[in-house]
XYZ file of C-alpha atoms in Angstrom:
782
model
C 59.197 -35.078 -1.317
C 55.756 -35.470 0.254
C 54.113 -38.870 -0.053
C 50.966 -38.690 -2.236
C 47.794 -39.147 -0.229
C 45.301 -41.840 -1.029
C 42.074 -40.567 -2.615
C 39.537 -39.568 -0.007
C 38.306 -36.783 2.236
C 41.735 -35.928 3.652
C 43.272 -35.806 0.182
C 40.664 -33.329 -1.072
C 40.946 -31.160 2.050
C 44.761 -31.082 1.898
C 44.633 -30.216 -1.810
C 42.318 -27.297 -1.031
C 44.353 -26.089 1.952
C 47.518 -26.039 -0.184
C 45.720 -24.056 -2.866
C 44.472 -21.488 -0.322
C 48.005 -21.096 1.026
C 49.563 -20.589 -2.420
C 46.770 -18.500 -3.969
C 47.214 -14.982 -2.585
C 43.710 -13.911 -3.541
C 42.134 -16.899 -1.761
C 44.230 -16.282 1.348
C 43.386 -12.578 1.399
C 39.704 -13.301 0.816
C 39.321 -15.894 3.559
C 41.514 -14.280 6.205
C 42.384 -10.702 5.313
C 39.004 -9.374 4.138
C 36.946 -10.480 7.180
C 39.611 -9.334 9.639
C 39.874 -5.920 7.969
C 36.077 -5.562 7.915
C 35.849 -6.622 11.578
C 38.523 -4.090 12.523
C 36.917 -1.197 10.632
C 33.441 -1.884 12.017
C 34.730 -2.397 15.556
C 36.647 0.881 15.467
C 33.702 2.725 13.899
C 31.462 1.754 16.833
C 34.137 2.026 19.509
C 32.440 5.097 21.026
C 29.502 3.634 22.908
C 27.879 7.019 23.589
C 27.281 9.578 20.845
C 28.548 12.996 21.915
C 29.080 16.489 20.511
C 26.516 16.436 17.725
C 26.776 19.906 16.219
C 23.733 22.137 16.748
C 22.838 25.721 15.962
C 20.907 28.154 18.173
C 18.813 31.073 16.979
C 18.235 33.333 19.994
C 15.745 36.044 19.017
C 15.097 37.062 22.635
C 18.608 37.785 23.938
C 17.497 37.927 27.565
C 18.651 36.305 30.763
C 15.990 33.605 30.313
C 17.084 32.750 26.769
C 20.704 32.600 27.945
C 19.618 30.122 30.616
C 18.263 27.862 27.854
C 21.449 28.240 25.797
C 23.501 27.186 28.811
C 21.252 24.153 29.286
C 21.770 23.206 25.626
C 25.539 23.537 26.014
C 25.458 21.285 29.068
C 23.620 18.455 27.252
C 25.960 15.446 26.908
C 25.038 14.412 23.338
C 25.166 17.804 21.626
C 27.434 20.805 21.339
C 26.359 24.318 20.343
C 28.822 25.137 17.565
C 26.890 27.916 15.798
C 24.803 30.958 16.819
C 22.785 32.051 13.785
C 20.861 35.321 13.713
C 17.816 33.989 11.845
C 16.209 30.763 10.650
C 17.428 31.235 7.066
C 21.046 31.001 8.154
C 20.193 28.139 10.486
C 18.504 26.129 7.698
C 21.565 26.675 5.516
C 23.705 25.243 8.314
C 21.536 22.129 8.543
C 21.427 21.626 4.752
C 25.185 21.989 4.390
C 25.980 19.677 7.305
C 27.389 22.313 9.639
C 24.676 21.382 12.152
C 22.343 18.429 12.636
C 19.692 20.541 14.380
C 18.673 24.085 15.259
C 16.925 25.384 18.398
C 14.775 28.472 17.872
C 14.209 30.713 20.907
C 11.442 33.184 19.946
C 11.294 36.901 20.500
C 9.614 37.924 23.767
C 10.336 34.497 25.299
C 11.037 35.893 28.773
C 8.027 38.248 28.721
C 5.605 35.533 27.512
C 6.755 33.114 30.193
C 6.160 35.755 32.851
C 2.695 36.477 31.405
C 1.756 32.763 31.415
C 1.377 32.575 27.597
C 3.365 29.316 27.202
C 5.654 30.377 24.312
C 6.993 27.759 21.907
C 10.634 26.731 21.709
C 11.080 24.916 18.386
C 13.670 22.199 17.716
C 14.314 21.765 13.981
C 16.267 18.553 13.375
C 17.497 16.742 10.279
C 15.494 13.528 10.056
C 16.968 12.610 6.681
C 19.932 11.522 8.793
C 17.674 9.468 11.005
C 19.932 8.173 13.776
C 21.953 11.340 14.511
C 18.833 13.465 13.986
C 16.790 11.486 16.506
C 19.628 11.461 19.037
C 20.003 15.230 18.709
C 16.238 15.806 18.972
C 15.919 13.775 22.172
C 18.992 15.423 23.721
C 17.800 18.922 22.875
C 14.287 18.274 24.190
C 15.755 17.041 27.483
C 18.025 20.085 27.652
C 15.081 22.465 27.127
C 13.158 20.669 29.863
C 16.164 21.037 32.161
C 16.294 24.745 31.358
C 12.578 25.056 32.110
C 13.086 23.356 35.458
C 15.605 26.056 36.377
C 13.159 28.893 35.694
C 11.815 30.883 38.660
C 8.727 29.153 40.003
C 5.389 30.601 38.921
C 2.775 30.796 41.745
C 0.038 28.287 40.961
C -3.660 28.065 41.787
C -4.856 26.599 44.995
C -7.626 24.671 43.223
C -7.775 20.994 42.505
C -6.277 19.356 39.380
C -5.864 15.617 38.665
C -2.348 14.340 38.077
C -1.039 13.235 34.684
C 0.027 9.686 33.924
C 3.756 9.237 34.570
C 5.135 6.625 32.137
C 8.139 4.880 33.716
C 10.336 3.417 30.966
C 12.102 0.141 31.665
C 14.429 -0.829 28.825
C 14.934 -4.565 28.443
C 17.879 -6.350 26.737
C 20.137 -3.326 26.124
C 19.466 -0.966 29.056
C 22.350 1.337 28.177
C 20.814 1.819 24.699
C 24.215 1.196 23.146
C 23.506 1.654 19.452
C 26.983 0.512 18.440
C 26.615 -2.715 20.412
C 23.279 -3.403 18.721
C 24.645 -2.852 15.206
C 28.012 -4.538 15.704
C 26.354 -7.729 16.924
C 24.462 -7.991 13.608
C 27.028 -6.585 11.189
C 29.938 -8.921 11.920
C 27.982 -12.098 10.973
C 26.573 -10.249 7.964
C 30.042 -9.492 6.618
C 31.109 -13.066 7.310
C 28.152 -14.594 5.458
C 29.047 -12.633 2.295
C 32.716 -13.645 2.467
C 31.767 -17.272 3.165
C 29.564 -17.580 0.078
C 32.049 -15.749 -2.168
C 34.975 -17.872 -0.936
C 33.098 -21.111 -1.609
C 32.162 -19.809 -5.046
C 35.790 -18.984 -5.815
C 36.944 -22.403 -4.636
C 34.434 -24.322 -6.763
C 34.380 -21.953 -9.731
C 38.155 -22.041 -10.104
C 37.895 -25.767 -10.880
C 36.223 -24.814 -14.173
C 39.033 -22.436 -15.117
C 42.517 -22.216 -13.646
C 42.293 -25.550 -11.839
C 40.992 -28.970 -12.866
C 37.630 -30.536 -12.102
C 39.110 -33.891 -13.081
C 41.915 -33.630 -10.517
C 39.391 -32.606 -7.862
C 37.210 -35.648 -8.487
C 40.290 -37.889 -8.761
C 41.463 -36.737 -5.317
C 38.010 -37.682 -4.008
C 38.133 -41.133 -5.558
C 35.224 -40.236 -7.816
C 32.808 -39.582 -4.928
C 30.872 -36.326 -5.285
C 30.062 -36.306 -1.560
C 33.730 -36.678 -0.623
C 34.722 -34.037 -3.158
C 32.242 -31.437 -1.887
C 32.787 -32.032 1.831
C 36.574 -32.161 1.448
C 36.688 -28.935 -0.564
C 34.482 -26.977 1.828
C 36.053 -28.360 5.037
C 39.098 -25.986 5.142
C 36.819 -22.982 4.624
C 34.504 -24.186 7.357
C 37.472 -24.334 9.729
C 38.712 -20.869 8.757
C 35.325 -19.191 9.120
C 34.577 -21.012 12.364
C 37.794 -19.436 13.647
C 36.533 -16.068 12.402
C 33.417 -16.579 14.508
C 35.661 -17.027 17.521
C 37.396 -13.756 16.631
C 33.981 -12.112 16.361
C 32.930 -13.446 19.772
C 36.178 -12.265 21.365
C 35.669 -8.839 19.790
C 32.116 -8.491 21.080
C 32.290 -10.089 24.499
C 35.966 -9.608 25.272
C 37.151 -6.303 23.834
C 33.774 -4.544 24.159
C 32.625 -6.296 27.335
C 29.168 -6.934 25.877
C 27.313 -9.338 28.183
C 26.143 -12.702 26.851
C 22.777 -13.771 28.217
C 21.733 -17.125 26.689
C 22.903 -20.523 25.455
C 26.391 -20.448 23.933
C 25.996 -24.024 22.673
C 22.851 -23.261 20.688
C 24.355 -20.091 19.231
C 27.584 -21.870 18.259
C 25.591 -24.601 16.524
C 23.531 -22.013 14.650
C 26.697 -20.176 13.596
C 28.229 -23.365 12.218
C 25.041 -24.162 10.326
C 25.008 -20.660 8.829
C 28.576 -21.146 7.600
C 27.673 -24.529 6.111
C 24.593 -23.041 4.432
C 26.473 -20.221 2.723
C 29.398 -22.441 1.742
C 26.859 -24.715 0.060
C 25.027 -21.785 -1.550
C 28.235 -20.312 -3.000
C 29.202 -23.732 -4.365
C 25.699 -24.281 -5.786
C 25.730 -21.081 -7.856
C 29.077 -22.016 -9.425
C 27.928 -25.542 -10.196
C 24.762 -24.184 -11.814
C 26.430 -21.653 -14.159
C 29.952 -23.130 -14.422
C 31.355 -19.642 -14.977
C 33.353 -18.096 -12.149
C 32.648 -14.410 -12.855
C 28.930 -14.913 -13.516
C 28.516 -17.218 -10.515
C 30.170 -14.662 -8.228
C 27.806 -11.979 -9.535
C 24.782 -14.138 -8.706
C 26.165 -14.805 -5.234
C 26.697 -11.093 -4.672
C 23.152 -10.239 -5.793
C 21.681 -12.707 -3.279
C 24.007 -12.026 -0.341
C 24.774 -8.302 -0.490
C 21.230 -7.021 0.314
C 20.551 -9.822 2.833
C 21.017 -7.555 5.859
C 17.925 -5.552 4.882
C 15.813 -8.704 4.643
C 17.108 -10.029 7.965
C 14.861 -7.718 9.994
C 17.544 -6.027 12.108
C 17.742 -2.488 10.715
C 14.091 -2.434 9.655
C 12.158 -5.083 11.626
C 10.033 -7.896 10.248
C 6.865 -6.438 11.781
C 7.173 -3.594 9.269
C 7.512 -5.877 6.227
C 4.960 -7.736 4.179
C 4.727 -9.851 1.046
C 7.891 -10.340 -0.973
C 10.450 -9.200 1.659
C 9.104 -11.699 4.189
C 9.132 -14.583 1.688
C 12.551 -13.751 0.237
C 14.072 -13.187 3.666
C 12.734 -16.555 4.865
C 14.885 -18.227 2.170
C 18.056 -16.634 3.537
C 19.850 -18.415 6.415
C 21.150 -15.067 7.694
C 17.676 -13.992 8.857
C 17.158 -17.082 10.977
C 20.675 -17.094 12.380
C 20.413 -13.443 13.455
C 17.160 -14.277 15.223
C 18.942 -17.031 17.176
C 21.834 -14.645 17.803
C 19.657 -11.876 19.247
C 17.531 -14.322 21.223
C 20.506 -15.967 22.879
C 23.255 -13.343 22.976
C 21.093 -10.283 23.671
C 17.663 -11.277 24.988
C 18.683 -14.372 26.971
C 15.471 -16.287 26.284
C 15.207 -20.027 27.026
C 16.782 -22.157 24.239
C 13.435 -23.767 23.435
C 12.154 -20.380 22.205
C 14.894 -20.313 19.531
C 14.275 -23.816 18.209
C 12.131 -22.615 15.295
C 14.757 -20.277 13.767
C 17.474 -22.821 14.580
C 15.535 -25.490 12.676
C 15.170 -23.071 9.753
C 18.958 -22.512 9.579
C 19.536 -26.270 9.746
C 16.910 -26.973 7.087
C 18.295 -24.402 4.661
C 21.843 -25.695 5.199
C 20.699 -29.244 4.343
C 18.726 -28.081 1.295
C 21.560 -26.014 -0.172
C 24.116 -28.735 0.489
C 21.848 -31.391 -1.019
C 21.251 -29.325 -4.160
C 24.978 -28.615 -4.527
C 25.753 -32.325 -4.157
C 23.186 -33.374 -6.771
C 24.465 -30.734 -9.177
C 28.096 -31.792 -8.657
C 27.243 -35.407 -9.486
C 25.653 -34.306 -12.752
C 28.446 -31.876 -13.657
C 31.185 -34.432 -12.931
C 29.607 -36.841 -15.437
C 29.113 -34.315 -18.232
C 31.894 -31.737 -17.808
C 34.267 -30.990 -20.682
C 37.134 -28.457 -20.417
C 36.218 -25.110 -22.048
C 38.051 -23.631 -25.009
C 40.769 -21.143 -24.153
C 39.627 -17.526 -24.356
C 41.038 -15.745 -27.370
C 42.699 -12.467 -26.609
C 41.678 -9.318 -28.438
C 43.411 -8.143 -31.549
C 45.836 -5.790 -29.846
C 46.996 -4.358 -33.122
C 43.534 -2.928 -33.809
C 43.515 -0.767 -30.690
C 43.569 2.930 -31.594
C 45.783 5.290 -29.577
C 44.514 8.350 -27.736
C 41.525 9.148 -25.546
C 38.963 8.345 -28.245
C 40.626 5.029 -29.045
C 40.789 4.042 -25.370
C 37.162 5.052 -24.919
C 36.009 2.913 -27.855
C 38.144 -0.070 -26.816
C 36.914 0.045 -23.217
C 33.299 0.351 -24.281
C 33.735 -2.651 -26.557
C 35.337 -4.692 -23.779
C 32.481 -4.020 -21.333
C 29.794 -4.863 -23.856
C 31.627 -8.030 -24.844
C 32.183 -9.396 -21.338
C 29.186 -10.824 -19.497
C 30.601 -10.155 -16.015
C 31.584 -6.516 -16.646
C 28.352 -5.765 -18.517
C 26.407 -7.214 -15.589
C 28.241 -4.991 -13.105
C 27.921 -1.744 -15.064
C 24.435 -2.174 -16.558
C 22.416 -5.043 -15.084
C 23.430 -4.823 -11.404
C 21.975 -1.295 -10.893
C 18.655 -2.485 -12.352
C 18.524 -5.564 -10.122
C 19.636 -3.761 -6.980
C 17.309 -0.849 -7.714
C 14.372 -3.249 -7.578
C 15.590 -5.679 -4.904
C 17.351 -3.525 -2.314
C 14.465 -1.171 -1.300
C 11.867 -3.930 -0.911
C 12.242 -4.508 2.885
C 11.917 -0.793 3.625
C 9.001 0.273 1.425
C 6.569 0.153 4.336
C 8.502 3.235 5.564
C 7.024 3.207 9.107
C 6.423 0.390 11.553
C 2.731 0.107 12.250
C 0.823 -1.938 14.820
C 3.743 -3.177 16.917
C 2.218 -5.952 19.074
C 2.290 -5.204 22.804
C 0.924 -6.838 25.948
C -1.168 -5.089 28.609
C -1.544 -6.174 32.238
C -4.583 -4.419 33.720
C -4.520 -4.740 37.500
C -6.865 -1.774 38.028
C -9.928 -2.678 35.889
C -11.398 0.818 36.043
C -12.741 3.287 33.516
C -9.332 4.981 33.334
C -7.475 1.713 32.691
C -9.947 0.837 29.936
C -9.405 4.301 28.432
C -5.636 3.703 28.456
C -6.002 0.302 26.765
C -8.326 1.723 24.125
C -5.886 4.564 23.398
C -3.050 2.041 23.035
C -5.031 -0.185 20.692
C -6.220 2.560 18.347
C -2.714 4.012 18.051
C -1.210 3.730 14.571
C 2.020 2.469 16.115
C 0.606 -0.192 18.454
C -1.698 -3.174 18.669
C -2.727 -4.735 21.960
C -2.061 -8.355 21.008
C -2.012 -9.929 24.492
C -4.198 -9.155 27.531
C -2.195 -10.860 30.267
C -3.360 -11.505 33.798
C 0.103 -11.207 35.314
C 3.388 -9.559 34.457
C 5.086 -12.988 34.272
C 2.581 -14.102 31.634
C 3.298 -10.977 29.591
C 7.042 -11.537 29.890
C 6.637 -15.057 28.503
C 4.824 -13.602 25.479
C 7.659 -11.114 25.020
C 10.255 -13.894 25.137
C 8.342 -15.750 22.393
C 8.337 -12.600 20.219
C 4.554 -12.409 20.371
C 4.921 -8.873 21.735
C 7.731 -6.317 21.940
C 6.572 -4.199 24.880
C 4.486 -4.502 28.028
C 2.312 -1.837 29.640
C 1.593 -2.661 33.284
C -1.413 -0.749 34.656
C -1.044 -1.044 38.442
C -3.914 -1.348 40.883
C -5.072 2.000 42.258
C -3.887 4.125 39.308
C -7.283 5.780 38.839
C -7.454 6.550 42.551
C -3.985 8.143 42.458
C -4.835 10.230 39.384
C -7.990 11.705 40.886
C -6.294 12.212 44.250
C -3.657 14.348 42.484
C -0.868 11.977 43.476
C 1.878 10.674 41.183
C 0.348 7.982 38.957
C 3.026 5.494 37.847
C 2.519 3.588 34.589
C 5.408 1.121 34.048
C 6.260 0.358 30.401
C 8.722 -2.461 29.635
C 10.204 -2.172 26.123
C 12.445 -4.722 24.406
C 15.467 -2.842 23.002
C 16.998 -5.788 21.118
C 15.872 -4.055 17.914
C 16.187 -0.302 18.190
C 13.575 0.741 15.662
C 10.934 -1.476 17.288
C 11.851 -0.112 20.699
C 11.622 3.538 19.626
C 8.365 3.024 17.723
C 6.739 1.097 20.578
C 7.816 3.688 23.136
C 6.611 6.506 20.889
C 3.226 4.819 20.597
C 2.950 4.253 24.359
C 3.822 7.868 25.171
C 1.404 9.213 22.554
C -1.432 6.929 23.698
C -0.992 7.706 27.390
C -0.711 11.385 26.531
C -4.024 11.094 24.695
C -5.592 9.392 27.708
C -4.258 12.157 29.971
C -5.599 14.826 27.619
C -9.055 13.238 27.716
C -8.940 13.225 31.503
C -7.782 16.834 31.788
C -10.246 18.051 29.172
C -13.086 16.818 31.382
C -11.690 18.932 34.207
C -11.230 21.867 31.852
C -14.930 21.828 31.069
C -15.622 22.144 34.781
C -13.224 25.039 35.329
C -11.115 26.062 32.350
C -9.234 28.821 34.186
C -7.967 26.437 36.835
C -6.911 23.936 34.159
C -5.025 26.615 32.222
C -3.271 27.872 35.336
C -2.274 24.358 36.323
C -0.910 23.713 32.830
C 1.178 26.902 32.902
C 2.524 25.990 36.305
C 3.540 22.465 35.273
C 4.793 23.419 31.793
C 5.439 27.172 31.292
C 7.079 26.527 27.876
C 5.808 24.385 25.015
C 8.532 22.388 23.206
C 7.846 21.635 19.554
C 10.001 19.048 17.728
C 9.941 19.794 13.997
C 11.584 17.164 11.733
C 13.152 18.408 8.495
C 13.496 16.805 5.027
C 12.015 13.438 6.050
C 9.130 14.623 8.237
C 7.362 11.257 8.521
C 10.586 9.510 9.555
C 10.252 6.989 6.709
C 13.012 4.388 6.928
C 13.212 3.853 3.163
C 13.431 7.616 2.551
C 16.382 7.670 4.957
C 18.464 4.610 4.051
C 17.750 3.851 0.384
C 19.087 7.082 -1.238
C 22.427 6.657 0.543
C 22.550 2.931 -0.224
C 21.841 3.595 -3.904
C 24.962 5.746 -4.161
C 27.050 3.110 -2.403
C 25.706 0.484 -4.832
C 26.697 2.753 -7.722
C 30.209 3.059 -6.302
C 30.589 -0.673 -5.785
C 29.343 -1.636 -9.254
C 31.568 0.920 -11.016
C 34.551 0.014 -8.834
C 34.215 -3.725 -9.410
C 33.394 -3.235 -13.095
C 36.402 -1.013 -13.711
C 38.788 -3.340 -11.863
C 37.221 -6.398 -13.537
C 37.963 -5.001 -17.003
C 41.548 -4.238 -15.954
C 41.996 -7.828 -14.770
C 40.392 -9.129 -17.962
C 42.777 -7.062 -20.089
C 45.786 -8.589 -18.331
C 44.248 -12.044 -18.544
C 43.881 -11.680 -22.311
C 46.816 -9.457 -23.251
C 49.390 -9.816 -20.480
C 51.849 -7.127 -19.388
C 51.708 -5.234 -22.674
C 47.945 -4.726 -22.284
C 48.466 -3.475 -18.738
C 51.084 -0.949 -19.847
C 48.830 0.378 -22.593
C 45.972 0.810 -20.115
C 48.228 2.882 -17.883
C 48.914 5.642 -20.383
C 47.429 8.997 -19.411
C 45.186 9.112 -22.488
C 44.073 5.513 -21.876
C 43.153 6.170 -18.232
C 41.093 9.217 -19.279
C 39.388 7.408 -22.161
C 38.562 4.391 -20.013
C 37.199 6.660 -17.300
C 34.939 8.425 -19.786
C 33.663 5.059 -21.024
C 32.860 4.036 -17.446
C 31.139 7.397 -16.897
C 28.879 6.884 -19.910
C 28.096 3.297 -18.877
C 27.314 4.267 -15.261
C 25.180 7.344 -15.953
C 21.970 5.381 -16.758
C 22.216 3.622 -13.397
C 22.875 6.939 -11.668
C 19.817 8.512 -13.326
C 17.773 5.488 -12.278
C 18.892 5.863 -8.650
C 18.649 9.652 -8.393
C 15.763 10.600 -10.677
C 13.527 7.667 -11.629
C 13.323 5.374 -8.574
C 12.923 8.138 -5.948
C 9.780 9.258 -7.738
C 8.498 5.693 -8.143
C 9.103 4.867 -4.468
C 7.851 8.248 -3.234
C 11.137 9.672 -1.886
C 11.824 13.380 -2.060
C 13.939 14.350 -5.071
C 15.208 17.672 -6.371
C 14.421 19.191 -9.746
C 17.958 20.673 -9.925
C 19.381 17.949 -12.165
C 22.422 20.042 -13.128
C 23.587 20.155 -9.497
C 23.269 16.362 -9.327
C 25.216 15.978 -12.570
C 27.960 18.269 -11.282
C 28.442 15.922 -8.302
C 28.010 12.710 -10.290
C 30.766 13.395 -12.837
C 33.680 13.592 -10.358
C 32.115 10.812 -8.262
C 31.984 8.284 -11.104
C 35.349 9.340 -12.543
C 37.087 9.039 -9.175
C 35.625 5.554 -8.624
C 36.613 4.531 -12.166
C 40.201 5.716 -11.656
C 40.367 3.953 -8.296
C 39.130 0.763 -9.978
C 41.694 1.145 -12.742
C 44.429 1.632 -10.154
C 43.377 -1.420 -8.163
C 42.885 -3.473 -11.324
C 46.501 -2.837 -12.360
C 47.480 -5.306 -9.644
C 44.969 -7.985 -10.673
C 45.783 -10.820 -13.047
C 42.241 -12.151 -13.346
C 38.899 -10.434 -13.812
C 37.125 -12.067 -10.860
C 39.598 -10.715 -8.296
C 37.741 -7.392 -8.023
C 34.479 -9.026 -6.947
C 36.307 -11.326 -4.533
C 38.076 -8.528 -2.691
C 35.599 -5.634 -2.861
C 32.193 -7.243 -2.361
C 32.388 -7.293 1.451
C 33.360 -3.614 1.755
C 29.827 -2.213 1.362
C 28.704 -2.355 4.994
C 31.847 -0.832 6.558
C 31.782 1.985 3.985
C 28.091 2.736 4.598
C 28.698 3.364 8.298
C 31.758 5.524 7.624
C 29.723 8.006 5.572
C 27.906 9.524 8.567
C 24.325 8.872 7.466
C 23.602 5.753 9.538
C 26.163 6.458 12.257
C 27.013 10.024 13.368
C 30.304 11.399 12.099
C 31.011 12.793 15.574
C 31.000 9.238 16.980
C 33.597 7.961 14.498
C 37.121 7.954 16.028
C 39.435 10.736 14.765
C 41.848 8.357 13.017
C 38.978 7.013 10.911
C 37.643 10.504 10.247
C 40.513 11.205 7.856
C 40.751 7.699 6.399
C 37.110 7.665 5.322
C 37.705 10.509 2.859
C 39.899 8.321 0.654
C 36.675 6.614 -0.466
C 34.556 8.542 -2.945
C 31.341 7.343 -1.292
C 31.973 9.509 1.785
C 31.775 12.846 -0.025
C 29.458 11.667 -2.805
C 26.732 10.253 -0.562
C 26.847 13.283 1.717
C 26.686 15.722 -1.202
C 24.149 13.894 -3.377
C 21.752 13.130 -0.514
C 21.857 16.751 0.621
C 21.147 17.982 -2.909
C 18.508 15.415 -3.878
C 16.657 14.864 -0.598
C 17.366 18.068 1.357
C 17.239 20.724 -1.356
C 20.849 21.840 -0.911
C 22.643 23.654 -3.721
C 26.056 22.839 -5.123
C 27.387 25.779 -3.111
C 26.118 24.122 0.105
C 28.143 20.975 -0.630
C 31.121 22.699 -2.248
C 33.598 20.978 0.075
C 32.334 17.537 -0.966
C 32.596 18.548 -4.614
C 36.211 19.720 -4.193
C 37.173 16.511 -2.367
C 35.744 14.407 -5.215
C 37.759 16.269 -7.832
C 40.816 15.839 -5.632
C 40.202 12.076 -5.646
C 39.867 12.172 -9.445
C 43.372 13.622 -9.683
C 44.809 11.356 -6.995
C 43.503 8.050 -8.374
C 44.163 9.057 -11.968
C 47.827 9.651 -11.139
C 48.023 6.451 -9.099
C 46.640 4.418 -12.025
C 49.308 5.833 -14.321
C 52.111 5.367 -11.768
C 51.013 1.803 -10.964
C 51.142 0.828 -14.653
C 54.606 2.382 -14.974
C 55.870 0.720 -11.793
C 54.523 -2.724 -12.677
C 55.718 -2.392 -16.260
C 59.231 -1.572 -15.074
C 59.225 -4.487 -12.625
C 58.001 -6.940 -15.263
C 60.551 -5.639 -17.772
C 63.347 -6.223 -15.239
C 62.022 -9.734 -14.542
C 61.913 -10.519 -18.271
C 65.491 -9.254 -18.716
C 66.732 -11.444 -15.883
C 64.921 -14.439 -17.316
C 66.542 -13.818 -20.693
């Protein structure tokens, strides 16, 4: 028999460690959930280079020249020509239905117009509703068309004079390989961990008001609130610190991602982030003293935190509420330290401000939790036992199960919050960081070593660009690099001495542009602005020459560029980030709230009625009735996400509501049945939130909206279809934002109905299996 420990820090920590070891949910939450999430995300981004994006080609010319372009498209590394449509109507159907991410249109008389010097247009139509794969496909196809143009027979050019164009040389800083997976994985692993950390702390503290004893906790601490709080959180701190080591090994060991800065500073920031979210999770429980409600509050604060952190959509694109709210979240400041040190390799002194913010928030949250614990310990009284429902009043059949389930949801604060209140809160909170849609006025630095009329024209074009703002006029490149390290600018344009002389002499005129690729959206927007501005400056220069001799200018243009390439974005033509990410995220939120709500009610039923309640819930009529109740409860949130909010926020939305409803019904039913199946194994209502809350981010990247399906490994390709969100998000986004019909997404619709049948049967079988096992256990006990 173990010797009882004296009250104190060790006693509290040992008590907590024993509870974690014996409580299967706590053990799975603290160890299993983060490791599973790490594994799924790591495998999802295991392909560093995106390849074989499916594209369609419409060849209206059918000549040797058009075939040359088709061969160039086939040779492009990122895309694969999988379709050859005869007209644009068929090609647009392919893009809407997901058979292709882009279409290249080769016009009639292409070969003849090139020979006649008419500069025909080759048009690239690409799906910008799926922003990342669409942009990758667009860039790859444009490069392939340029390669095809380079292989054309040379057209004799004029002997006259023409100035040279500005040649922008791109130098990518921080992530020169432009590894999108590396960029996302670095941010997503800490994001998953911060959610699990806060939820685990909430479960640990909240359980003291229910299944455990607040009195025993304080007794183990010798009555000291400080000892009680530190001792309880210490085992979790150790576990999650170990998870950070696993994360570091994954990133820098398995994926060979280089580390550029101070490991000591980053480790300290990571530990402070863990302490901050442990304290925050504890604080919410101490404030409400209700485990289920406290976990819901924690989820509302932590789940959308990635959007406010400024990684996916950068801080320079936010204003007002998102900036203020994000500043209150330790995750934002920690990710800034992480990217500064792990990716950008800036001097540690540059990261002291965000490091101090993480430390300050950790101290504030811990101090508030400590003060609240002292008050609660003095005034706490054990709650009355929850009375179970009158089981004899339950009516049999589908209608009876429907009415009973509806009554349960309305009578339970946690389940009602998940089904009804959570969609309202998330519908308002989640889109806030992205409502600016586009990044405007990205600050850049300019080093003008030429000081000529041309260099001043370039600077003016950069400054008036919608995408850019010349924030620093540096004298040297080193001075500009210091400003970039301090995050004062995100790109540098270096105008070398003699550039005007080279332009007017017709020689190659180099214009180096250094772009920080730590944050991909900032990098692409800054580079887009630089290319547009320098193109405008070149156009001004050439137009002056055209006025002198237009025929020579036209001949020179045909010689340098015999084909005009037009990139035409589809469905999200402005490239708005909110229009791209929010519709998909809304559907994932709907899945998560219905899933957790359904499983929560199943756990509550067992908690109140035991094995007999579980067996009744597993009858076929009960599963159907409960699913219909969940459908009716979830439909208002679905209408809010698909009909109301898109119009308020200015997203595109279809008028074909019946097509949306046809997809929604199997989507919600399949999620409800999955929740009922999972809930059959739960003995308490809060288990669903504990185990499912951290699954949102991995599921979002398995859908294929944020990360191309073609880049997901084959073994995950099949696994992802067991989640309703995969087919539902694909189908509903295509209908609502891309104008697809139900026929276009018929495969998604069939898969959803298949999941309805699968999870409905599993819910029934699970109830039968558990009922038989419990009956055998009862017989043995008797």
